PDB file of C-alpha atoms in Angstrom:
ATOM      1  CA  MET N   1     211.336 259.252   6.752  1.00 69.00           C
ATOM      2  CA  ASP N   2     207.723 258.277   7.089  1.00 77.00           C
ATOM      3  CA  GLU N   3     208.168 256.390  10.233  1.00 83.00           C
ATOM      4  CA  VAL N   4     209.208 259.594  11.466  1.00 83.00           C
ATOM      5  CA  PHE N   5     205.638 261.171   9.708  1.00 85.00           C
ATOM      6  CA  LYS N   6     204.037 257.644  11.721  1.00 86.00           C
ATOM      7  CA  ALA N   7     205.199 258.029  14.740  1.00 87.00           C
ATOM      8  CA  LEU N   8     204.720 262.054  15.171  1.00 86.00           C
ATOM      9  CA  ALA N   9     200.699 261.820  13.658  1.00 87.00           C
ATOM     10  CA  ASP N  10     199.985 259.976  17.601  1.00 88.00           C
ATOM     11  CA  PRO N  11     198.786 262.608  20.462  1.00 87.00           C
ATOM     12  CA  GLY N  12     200.593 260.232  22.932  1.00 87.00           C
ATOM     13  CA  ARG N  13     203.231 260.484  21.786  1.00 89.00           C
ATOM     14  CA  ARG N  14     203.655 263.188  20.712  1.00 87.00           C
ATOM     15  CA  ARG N  15     203.436 263.602  24.796  1.00 87.00           C
ATOM     16  CA  LEU N  16     206.363 261.415  25.314  1.00 89.00           C
ATOM     17  CA  LEU N  17     208.034 263.359  22.967  1.00 87.00           C
ATOM     18  CA  ASP N  18     207.530 266.954  25.416  1.00 86.00           C
ATOM     19  CA  SER N  19     207.690 265.284  28.657  1.00 87.00           C
ATOM     20  CA  LEU N  20     211.340 264.050  26.975  1.00 86.00           C
ATOM     21  CA  ASN N  21     211.973 268.082  26.214  1.00 79.00           C
ATOM     22  CA  ALA N  22     211.005 268.903  29.543  1.00 78.00           C
ATOM     23  CA  ARG N  23     213.476 266.121  31.216  1.00 82.00           C
ATOM     24  CA  SER N  24     215.521 264.375  28.653  1.00 78.00           C
ATOM     25  CA  GLY N  25     216.910 261.386  30.921  1.00 86.00           C
ATOM     26  CA  GLN N  26     214.509 260.505  32.121  1.00 89.00           C
ATOM     27  CA  THR N  27     213.178 256.410  32.895  1.00 92.00           C
ATOM     28  CA  LEU N  28     210.086 254.089  31.353  1.00 92.00           C
ATOM     29  CA  ARG N  29     208.799 253.782  35.275  1.00 90.00           C
ATOM     30  CA  GLU N  30     209.662 258.082  34.872  1.00 90.00           C
ATOM     31  CA  LEU N  31     207.405 258.210  31.906  1.00 92.00           C
ATOM     32  CA  CYS N  32     203.859 256.667  33.048  1.00 91.00           C
ATOM     33  CA  THR N  33     204.742 258.194  35.965  1.00 89.00           C
ATOM     34  CA  GLU N  34     205.178 262.096  34.489  1.00 83.00           C
ATOM     35  CA  LEU N  35     201.789 261.443  31.416  1.00 84.00           C
ATOM     36  CA  ASP N  36     200.329 258.932  33.739  1.00 85.00           C
ATOM     37  CA  MET N  37     199.780 256.182  31.370  1.00 86.00           C
ATOM     38  CA  ALA N  38     199.861 252.743  31.881  1.00 89.00           C
ATOM     39  CA  ARG N  39     203.377 251.176  31.526  1.00 90.00           C
ATOM     40  CA  GLN N  40     202.530 249.108  27.808  1.00 91.00           C
ATOM     41  CA  SER N  41     201.062 251.933  25.894  1.00 90.00           C
ATOM     42  CA  VAL N  42     204.091 254.008  27.193  1.00 91.00           C
ATOM     43  CA  SER N  43     206.976 251.157  26.124  1.00 92.00           C
ATOM     44  CA  LYS N  44     205.040 250.261  22.960  1.00 92.00           C
ATOM     45  CA  HIS N  45     204.522 254.134  21.519  1.00 91.00           C
ATOM     46  CA  LEU N  46     208.817 254.778  22.584  1.00 92.00           C
ATOM     47  CA  ALA N  47     209.463 251.080  20.637  1.00 92.00           C
ATOM     48  CA  VAL N  48     208.105 253.621  18.018  1.00 92.00           C
ATOM     49  CA  LEU N  49     209.741 256.508  18.239  1.00 91.00           C
ATOM     50  CA  GLU N  50     213.153 255.217  18.748  1.00 88.00           C
ATOM     51  CA  ALA N  51     212.075 253.559  15.579  1.00 87.00           C
ATOM     52  CA  ALA N  52     212.068 256.543  13.790  1.00 87.00           C
ATOM     53  CA  ASN N  53     215.043 256.901  15.610  1.00 86.00           C
ATOM     54  CA  LEU N  54     213.538 259.783  17.647  1.00 89.00           C
ATOM     55  CA  VAL N  55     214.488 258.491  21.030  1.00 90.00           C
ATOM     56  CA  THR N  56     217.605 257.347  21.339  1.00 86.00           C
ATOM     57  CA  THR N  57     218.205 255.406  25.020  1.00 88.00           C
ATOM     58  CA  VAL N  58     222.040 254.471  27.286  1.00 85.00           C
ATOM     59  CA  TRP N  59     222.182 252.216  30.028  1.00 84.00           C
ATOM     60  CA  ARG N  60     223.600 253.988  33.408  1.00 81.00           C
ATOM     61  CA  GLY N  61     223.978 250.433  35.371  1.00 82.00           C
ATOM     62  CA  ARG N  62     220.504 249.160  35.815  1.00 84.00           C
ATOM     63  CA  GLU N  63     218.098 251.819  34.549  1.00 87.00           C
ATOM     64  CA  LYS N  64     217.735 252.759  30.992  1.00 90.00           C
ATOM     65  CA  LEU N  65     217.503 255.817  29.943  1.00 90.00           C
ATOM     66  CA  HIS N  66     215.569 257.563  27.105  1.00 90.00           C
ATOM     67  CA  TYR N  67     216.460 261.131  25.096  1.00 87.00           C
ATOM     68  CA  LEU N  68     215.177 263.204  22.654  1.00 84.00           C
ATOM     69  CA  ASN N  69     217.000 262.813  19.271  1.00 83.00           C
ATOM     70  CA  ALA N  70     216.599 264.903  16.669  1.00 70.00           C
ATOM     71  CA  VAL N  71     218.781 263.533  13.457  1.00 72.00           C
ATOM     72  CA  PRO N  72     215.355 262.949  11.699  1.00 76.00           C
ATOM     73  CA  ILE N  73     214.475 266.367  12.327  1.00 69.00           C
ATOM     74  CA  ASN N  74     217.474 267.637  11.299  1.00 66.00           C
ATOM     75  CA  ALA N  75     217.352 265.681   7.894  1.00 65.00           C
ATOM     76  CA  ILE N  76     213.603 266.788   7.517  1.00 66.00           C
ATOM     77  CA  ALA N  77     214.394 270.511   7.796  1.00 61.00           C
ATOM     78  CA  ASP N  78     217.810 270.160   4.780  1.00 59.00           C
ATOM     79  CA  ARG N  79     215.211 267.903   2.825  1.00 60.00           C
ATOM     80  CA  TRP N  80     212.190 270.962   3.206  1.00 59.00           C
ATOM     81  CA  ILE N  81     212.992 273.178   5.096  1.00 53.00           C
ATOM     82  CA  ASN N  82     213.548 275.675   1.560  1.00 52.00           C
ATOM     83  CA  ARG N  83     210.644 274.708  -0.325  1.00 45.00           C
ATOM     84  CA  TYR N  84     207.346 276.161   1.361  1.00 45.00           C
ATOM     85  CA  ASP N  85     206.615 279.716   3.400  1.00 46.00           C
ATOM     86  CA  ARG N  86     208.073 279.575   6.258  1.00 42.00           C
ATOM     87  CA  HIS N  87     204.222 280.178   7.935  1.00 43.00           C
ATOM     88  CA  ARG N  88     204.069 276.420   7.371  1.00 46.00           C
ATOM     89  CA  ALA N  89     207.803 274.938   7.816  1.00 46.00           C
ATOM     90  CA  GLY N  90     207.486 276.204  11.379  1.00 47.00           C
ATOM     91  CA  ALA N  91     205.490 273.702  12.890  1.00 49.00           C
ATOM     92  CA  LEU N  92     209.000 272.556  12.014  1.00 47.00           C
ATOM     93  CA  THR N  93     211.597 274.096  13.050  1.00 49.00           C
ATOM     94  CA  ASP N  94     209.618 274.580  16.353  1.00 50.00           C
ATOM     95  CA  LEU N  95     209.426 270.511  16.720  1.00 54.00           C
ATOM     96  CA  LYS N  96     213.686 270.780  15.603  1.00 52.00           C
ATOM     97  CA  THR N  97     214.200 273.599  18.620  1.00 50.00           C
ATOM     98  CA  ALA N  98     212.470 271.701  20.716  1.00 50.00           C
ATOM     99  CA  LEU N  99     214.661 268.389  19.957  1.00 53.00           C
ATOM    100  CA  GLU N 100     218.418 270.660  19.614  1.00 51.00           C
ATOM    101  CA  HIS N 101     216.960 272.742  23.689  1.00 46.00           C
ATOM    102  CA  THR N 102     218.650 271.581  26.765  1.00 41.00           C
ATOM    103  CA  PRO N 103     217.543 269.926  28.978  1.00 42.00           C
ATOM    104  CA  VAL N 104     216.242 271.765  32.127  1.00 41.00           C
ATOM    105  CA  THR N 105     217.386 268.762  35.101  1.00 45.00           C
ATOM    106  CA  ASN N 106     219.803 266.454  32.660  1.00 66.00           C
ATOM    107  CA  HIS N 107     222.487 267.728  30.982  1.00 82.00           C
ATOM    108  CA  ASP N 108     224.067 266.085  29.156  1.00 89.00           C
ATOM    109  CA  PHE N 109     223.958 266.021  25.242  1.00 91.00           C
ATOM    110  CA  VAL N 110     222.867 262.816  23.681  1.00 91.00           C
ATOM    111  CA  TYR N 111     222.785 261.814  19.625  1.00 90.00           C
ATOM    112  CA  THR N 112     221.943 259.243  17.726  1.00 91.00           C
ATOM    113  CA  THR N 113     223.248 258.586  13.919  1.00 92.00           C
ATOM    114  CA  TYR N 114     223.347 255.821  11.549  1.00 92.00           C
ATOM    115  CA  ILE N 115     226.098 254.796   9.283  1.00 95.00           C
ATOM    116  CA  LYS N 116     227.050 252.804   6.427  1.00 95.00           C
ATOM    117  CA  THR N 117     229.971 251.682   7.242  1.00 97.00           C
ATOM    118  CA  THR N 118     231.532 248.627   9.645  1.00 97.00           C
ATOM    119  CA  PRO N 119     232.337 248.823  13.574  1.00 97.00           C
ATOM    120  CA  GLU N 120     235.672 248.095  12.695  1.00 97.00           C
ATOM    121  CA  ARG N 121     236.364 251.214  10.123  1.00 97.00           C
ATOM    122  CA  LEU N 122     233.968 253.274  12.074  1.00 98.00           C
ATOM    123  CA  TRP N 123     236.093 252.574  15.239  1.00 98.00           C
ATOM    124  CA  GLN N 124     239.455 253.620  12.750  1.00 98.00           C
ATOM    125  CA  ALA N 125     236.984 257.533  12.505  1.00 98.00           C
ATOM    126  CA  LEU N 126     237.545 257.724  15.462  1.00 98.00           C
ATOM    127  CA  THR N 127     240.587 256.845  17.249  1.00 98.00           C
ATOM    128  CA  GLU N 128     242.918 258.051  14.093  1.00 98.00           C
ATOM    129  CA  PRO N 129     244.293 261.103  13.485  1.00 97.00           C
ATOM    130  CA  ALA N 130     244.373 261.167  10.014  1.00 95.00           C
ATOM    131  CA  PHE N 131     240.579 260.493   9.948  1.00 96.00           C
ATOM    132  CA  THR N 132     239.986 262.693  12.961  1.00 97.00           C
ATOM    133  CA  LYS N 133     241.679 265.146  11.383  1.00 96.00           C
ATOM    134  CA  ARG N 134     239.690 264.870   8.187  1.00 96.00           C
ATOM    135  CA  TYR N 135     236.716 266.022   9.443  1.00 96.00           C
ATOM    136  CA  TRP N 136     237.552 267.329  12.970  1.00 95.00           C
ATOM    137  CA  GLY N 137     240.019 269.802  12.009  1.00 95.00           C
ATOM    138  CA  VAL N 138     241.576 268.115  15.296  1.00 96.00           C
ATOM    139  CA  GLU N 139     244.626 265.182  16.013  1.00 97.00           C
ATOM    140  CA  LEU N 140     243.488 262.390  18.786  1.00 97.00           C
ATOM    141  CA  GLU N 141     247.116 260.393  19.357  1.00 97.00           C
ATOM    142  CA  SER N 142     247.150 257.771  22.333  1.00 98.00           C
ATOM    143  CA  ASP N 143     246.680 254.687  22.087  1.00 97.00           C
ATOM    144  CA  TRP N 144     243.828 253.178  23.076  1.00 98.00           C
ATOM    145  CA  THR N 145     244.486 252.030  26.767  1.00 97.00           C
ATOM    146  CA  VAL N 146     242.210 253.011  29.406  1.00 96.00           C
ATOM    147  CA  GLY N 147     244.812 255.425  31.579  1.00 96.00           C
ATOM    148  CA  SER N 148     247.205 256.127  28.422  1.00 97.00           C
ATOM    149  CA  THR N 149     246.967 260.077  27.649  1.00 97.00           C
ATOM    150  CA  VAL N 150     244.762 261.670  24.720  1.00 98.00           C
ATOM    151  CA  THR N 151     246.697 264.010  22.945  1.00 98.00           C
ATOM    152  CA  TRP N 152     245.673 267.381  20.786  1.00 97.00           C
ATOM    153  CA  LYS N 153     246.268 268.876  18.294  1.00 97.00           C
ATOM    154  CA  GLN N 154     244.682 271.076  16.215  1.00 95.00           C
ATOM    155  CA  LEU N 155     245.002 274.329  14.184  1.00 93.00           C
ATOM    156  CA  GLY N 156     249.063 274.120  15.319  1.00 94.00           C
ATOM    157  CA  VAL N 157     248.478 274.374  19.418  1.00 96.00           C
ATOM    158  CA  THR N 158     248.968 271.460  21.406  1.00 97.00           C
ATOM    159  CA  MET N 159     246.427 270.439  24.571  1.00 97.00           C
ATOM    160  CA  GLU N 160     247.911 268.381  27.253  1.00 95.00           C
ATOM    161  CA  ASP N 161     246.711 267.548  30.385  1.00 96.00           C
ATOM    162  CA  PRO N 162     248.000 264.214  32.609  1.00 96.00           C
ATOM    163  CA  GLU N 163     243.301 264.711  33.421  1.00 96.00           C
ATOM    164  CA  GLN N 164     243.113 264.762  29.965  1.00 97.00           C
ATOM    165  CA  VAL N 165     243.045 260.496  30.226  1.00 97.00           C
ATOM    166  CA  VAL N 166     241.024 257.341  28.146  1.00 97.00           C
ATOM    167  CA  LEU N 167     238.050 256.330  30.393  1.00 96.00           C
ATOM    168  CA  GLU N 168     237.116 252.927  28.174  1.00 96.00           C
ATOM    169  CA  ALA N 169     238.557 250.896  25.549  1.00 97.00           C
ATOM    170  CA  ASP N 170     236.321 247.960  24.543  1.00 96.00           C
ATOM    171  CA  PRO N 171     237.191 248.078  20.183  1.00 97.00           C
ATOM    172  CA  PRO N 172     235.324 247.807  18.035  1.00 97.00           C
ATOM    173  CA  ARG N 173     232.174 248.117  20.387  1.00 95.00           C
ATOM    174  CA  ARG N 174     232.747 251.071  23.118  1.00 96.00           C
ATOM    175  CA  LEU N 175     235.289 254.139  23.638  1.00 97.00           C
ATOM    176  CA  ALA N 176     235.273 257.004  26.295  1.00 97.00           C
ATOM    177  CA  TYR N 177     237.520 259.940  27.128  1.00 98.00           C
ATOM    178  CA  THR N 178     238.260 263.341  29.189  1.00 97.00           C
ATOM    179  CA  TRP N 179     237.816 266.289  27.401  1.00 97.00           C
ATOM    180  CA  HIS N 180     240.075 268.503  26.668  1.00 95.00           C
ATOM    181  CA  THR N 181     241.881 271.075  27.883  1.00 95.00           C
ATOM    182  CA  PHE N 182     241.095 274.528  27.113  1.00 96.00           C
ATOM    183  CA  THR N 183     244.671 276.477  27.037  1.00 96.00           C
ATOM    184  CA  PRO N 184     244.936 280.279  26.432  1.00 96.00           C
ATOM    185  CA  GLU N 185     246.558 278.901  23.147  1.00 96.00           C
ATOM    186  CA  PHE N 186     243.619 277.206  21.659  1.00 95.00           C
ATOM    187  CA  ALA N 187     241.689 279.877  22.933  1.00 95.00           C
ATOM    188  CA  ALA N 188     243.678 282.257  20.629  1.00 95.00           C
ATOM    189  CA  SER N 189     243.351 279.897  17.951  1.00 94.00           C
ATOM    190  CA  VAL N 190     239.351 279.266  17.699  1.00 93.00           C
ATOM    191  CA  GLY N 191     239.061 283.475  18.211  1.00 93.00           C
ATOM    192  CA  LEU N 192     237.100 282.748  22.288  1.00 93.00           C
ATOM    193  CA  SER N 193     237.868 285.267  24.662  1.00 95.00           C
ATOM    194  CA  GLY N 194     239.814 285.201  27.751  1.00 93.00           C
ATOM    195  CA  GLU N 195     236.504 285.969  29.625  1.00 95.00           C
ATOM    196  CA  LYS N 196     234.653 283.051  27.679  1.00 94.00           C
ATOM    197  CA  ARG N 197     237.340 280.022  28.180  1.00 95.00           C
ATOM    198  CA  ALA N 198     238.075 280.955  32.070  1.00 96.00           C
ATOM    199  CA  GLU N 199     234.611 279.642  32.725  1.00 96.00           C
ATOM    200  CA  MET N 200     234.863 277.067  30.043  1.00 96.00           C
ATOM    201  CA  ALA N 201     238.169 276.079  32.746  1.00 96.00           C
ATOM    202  CA  ALA N 202     236.190 276.555  35.503  1.00 96.00           C
ATOM    203  CA  GLU N 203     234.458 273.833  35.118  1.00 96.00           C
ATOM    204  CA  PRO N 204     234.852 270.530  36.160  1.00 96.00           C
ATOM    205  CA  ARG N 205     235.788 267.987  33.731  1.00 96.00           C
ATOM    206  CA  SER N 206     233.386 266.342  31.308  1.00 97.00           C
ATOM    207  CA  THR N 207     233.133 262.804  29.532  1.00 96.00           C
ATOM    208  CA  VAL N 208     232.311 262.442  25.923  1.00 97.00           C
ATOM    209  CA  THR N 209     231.650 257.656  25.471  1.00 96.00           C
ATOM    210  CA  PHE N 210     230.977 257.172  21.811  1.00 97.00           C
ATOM    211  CA  GLU N 211     228.716 253.804  22.154  1.00 95.00           C
ATOM    212  CA  ILE N 212     228.619 251.658  18.650  1.00 96.00           C
ATOM    213  CA  GLY N 213     226.717 249.096  17.459  1.00 94.00           C
ATOM    214  CA  GLN N 214     225.577 246.501  14.527  1.00 93.00           C
ATOM    215  CA  ALA N 215     221.938 247.950  13.037  1.00 89.00           C
ATOM    216  CA  GLY N 216     220.566 245.489   9.655  1.00 89.00           C
ATOM    217  CA  GLU N 217     223.452 246.951   6.782  1.00 90.00           C
ATOM    218  CA  MET N 218     224.488 250.245   9.249  1.00 93.00           C
ATOM    219  CA  VAL N 219     226.433 250.936  12.344  1.00 96.00           C
ATOM    220  CA  LYS N 220     224.765 252.832  14.728  1.00 93.00           C
ATOM    221  CA  LEU N 221     226.913 255.640  17.044  1.00 95.00           C
ATOM    222  CA  THR N 222     225.695 257.200  20.235  1.00 93.00           C
ATOM    223  CA  ILE N 223     227.069 259.583  21.582  1.00 94.00           C
ATOM    224  CA  VAL N 224     226.645 260.970  25.335  1.00 93.00           C
ATOM    225  CA  HIS N 225     229.043 264.323  26.535  1.00 95.00           C
ATOM    226  CA  SER N 226     227.747 263.639  29.687  1.00 93.00           C
ATOM    227  CA  GLY N 227     229.967 265.811  33.627  1.00 93.00           C
ATOM    228  CA  PHE N 228     227.674 269.174  33.067  1.00 94.00           C
ATOM    229  CA  PRO N 229     227.379 270.923  35.785  1.00 93.00           C
ATOM    230  CA  PRO N 230     223.541 273.337  35.386  1.00 89.00           C
ATOM    231  CA  ASP N 231     224.302 276.197  33.167  1.00 89.00           C
ATOM    232  CA  SER N 232     227.506 274.261  31.419  1.00 94.00           C
ATOM    233  CA  VAL N 233     229.379 277.003  28.971  1.00 95.00           C
ATOM    234  CA  VAL N 234     230.517 273.521  27.192  1.00 96.00           C
ATOM    235  CA  ARG N 235     227.431 271.801  27.150  1.00 94.00           C
ATOM    236  CA  ASP N 236     225.963 275.184  24.873  1.00 91.00           C
ATOM    237  CA  ALA N 237     229.661 275.124  22.761  1.00 93.00           C
ATOM    238  CA  VAL N 238     229.400 270.838  22.063  1.00 93.00           C
ATOM    239  CA  SER N 239     225.590 271.097  21.429  1.00 89.00           C
ATOM    240  CA  GLU N 240     226.349 272.771  18.747  1.00 86.00           C
ATOM    241  CA  GLY N 241     229.636 271.505  17.602  1.00 91.00           C
ATOM    242  CA  TRP N 242     228.913 268.101  17.446  1.00 93.00           C
ATOM    243  CA  PRO N 243     226.292 266.830  14.872  1.00 89.00           C
ATOM    244  CA  GLU N 244     228.034 269.148  11.883  1.00 90.00           C
ATOM    245  CA  LEU N 245     230.511 266.777  13.145  1.00 94.00           C
ATOM    246  CA  LEU N 246     229.122 263.845  13.103  1.00 93.00           C
ATOM    247  CA  SER N 247     227.107 265.098  10.066  1.00 91.00           C
ATOM    248  CA  SER N 248     230.465 265.439   8.774  1.00 94.00           C
ATOM    249  CA  LEU N 249     232.420 262.438  10.248  1.00 96.00           C
ATOM    250  CA  LYS N 250     229.578 259.864   8.443  1.00 94.00           C
ATOM    251  CA  SER N 251     230.063 261.376   4.651  1.00 94.00           C
ATOM    252  CA  LEU N 252     233.275 260.457   5.079  1.00 96.00           C
ATOM    253  CA  LEU N 253     232.819 257.146   5.726  1.00 97.00           C
ATOM    254  CA  GLU N 254     229.492 257.267   3.478  1.00 96.00           C
ATOM    255  CA  THR N 255     231.215 258.672   0.294  1.00 95.00           C
ATOM    256  CA  GLY N 256     234.141 259.006   0.759  1.00 95.00           C
ATOM    257  CA  GLU N 257     234.846 263.299   1.535  1.00 94.00           C
ATOM    258  CA  PRO N 258     234.041 265.138   4.779  1.00 94.00           C
ATOM    259  CA  LEU N 259     231.237 268.314   4.626  1.00 89.00           C
ATOM    260  CA  PRO N 260     232.939 271.526   3.951  1.00 84.00           C
ATOM    261  CA  THR N 261     234.300 272.976   6.803  1.00 68.00           C
ATOM    262  CA  GLY N 262     232.176 275.145   9.418  1.00 51.00           C
ATOM    263  CA  THR N 263     232.809 275.521  13.301  1.00 41.00           C
ATOM    264  CA  GLY N 264     234.426 272.009  13.719  1.00 42.00           C
ATOM    265  CA  GLN N 265     234.653 272.386  17.694  1.00 45.00           C
TER     266      GLN N 265
END
């Protein structure tokens, strides 16, 4: 946590976070142009922010894109938000809101967390129905080979669709599949209105990608949920669900127990 406060203490790094808050998913070149800073300076600042886990990166072809990551801010809020009066906590709350705000021009949802486990164990947790049911409330059934379908079972509802498939599978490093189908039965099971379900079903099918890598004694998990149109209803829903879900996954792998059930979706 000391790294987070040190990273935020520098005004140049705060400018970088402001820029990524306004337009997430920028390349190094774009950040240099946006901030009128030398490439070397921006690179050094980004290295500090990445070390503090305030910025996460995703490769798209030859381009390295930079995204805000809300995990450290959530940790600060969880630790101290109830200890100080609202006026003193206001700065932390505002920053947390800024980091979790939907990007203006890049609609991907990107989130990174570190878990004390092994890549193999994390892969199991992402692909085995008995695991996913414990922290997610969802059973995902597939043979996890490219092109295979992924069947979702949740709250007594089964969601199957020929377009609900595995796109990438490289255990235990990378997994990608298309998001589930929003059926009327699913909507009824989670209390989703018919109008809201219709909006979600009308959107292009999105894709979720899990990137797994060793980071010292920890395993780094980055999730990229992409393919959303502007003002996506689905993105709004998953951006609220993923942080809680991944926190529960982390708790299960590190302590043997998931977090108490919340939204789960």
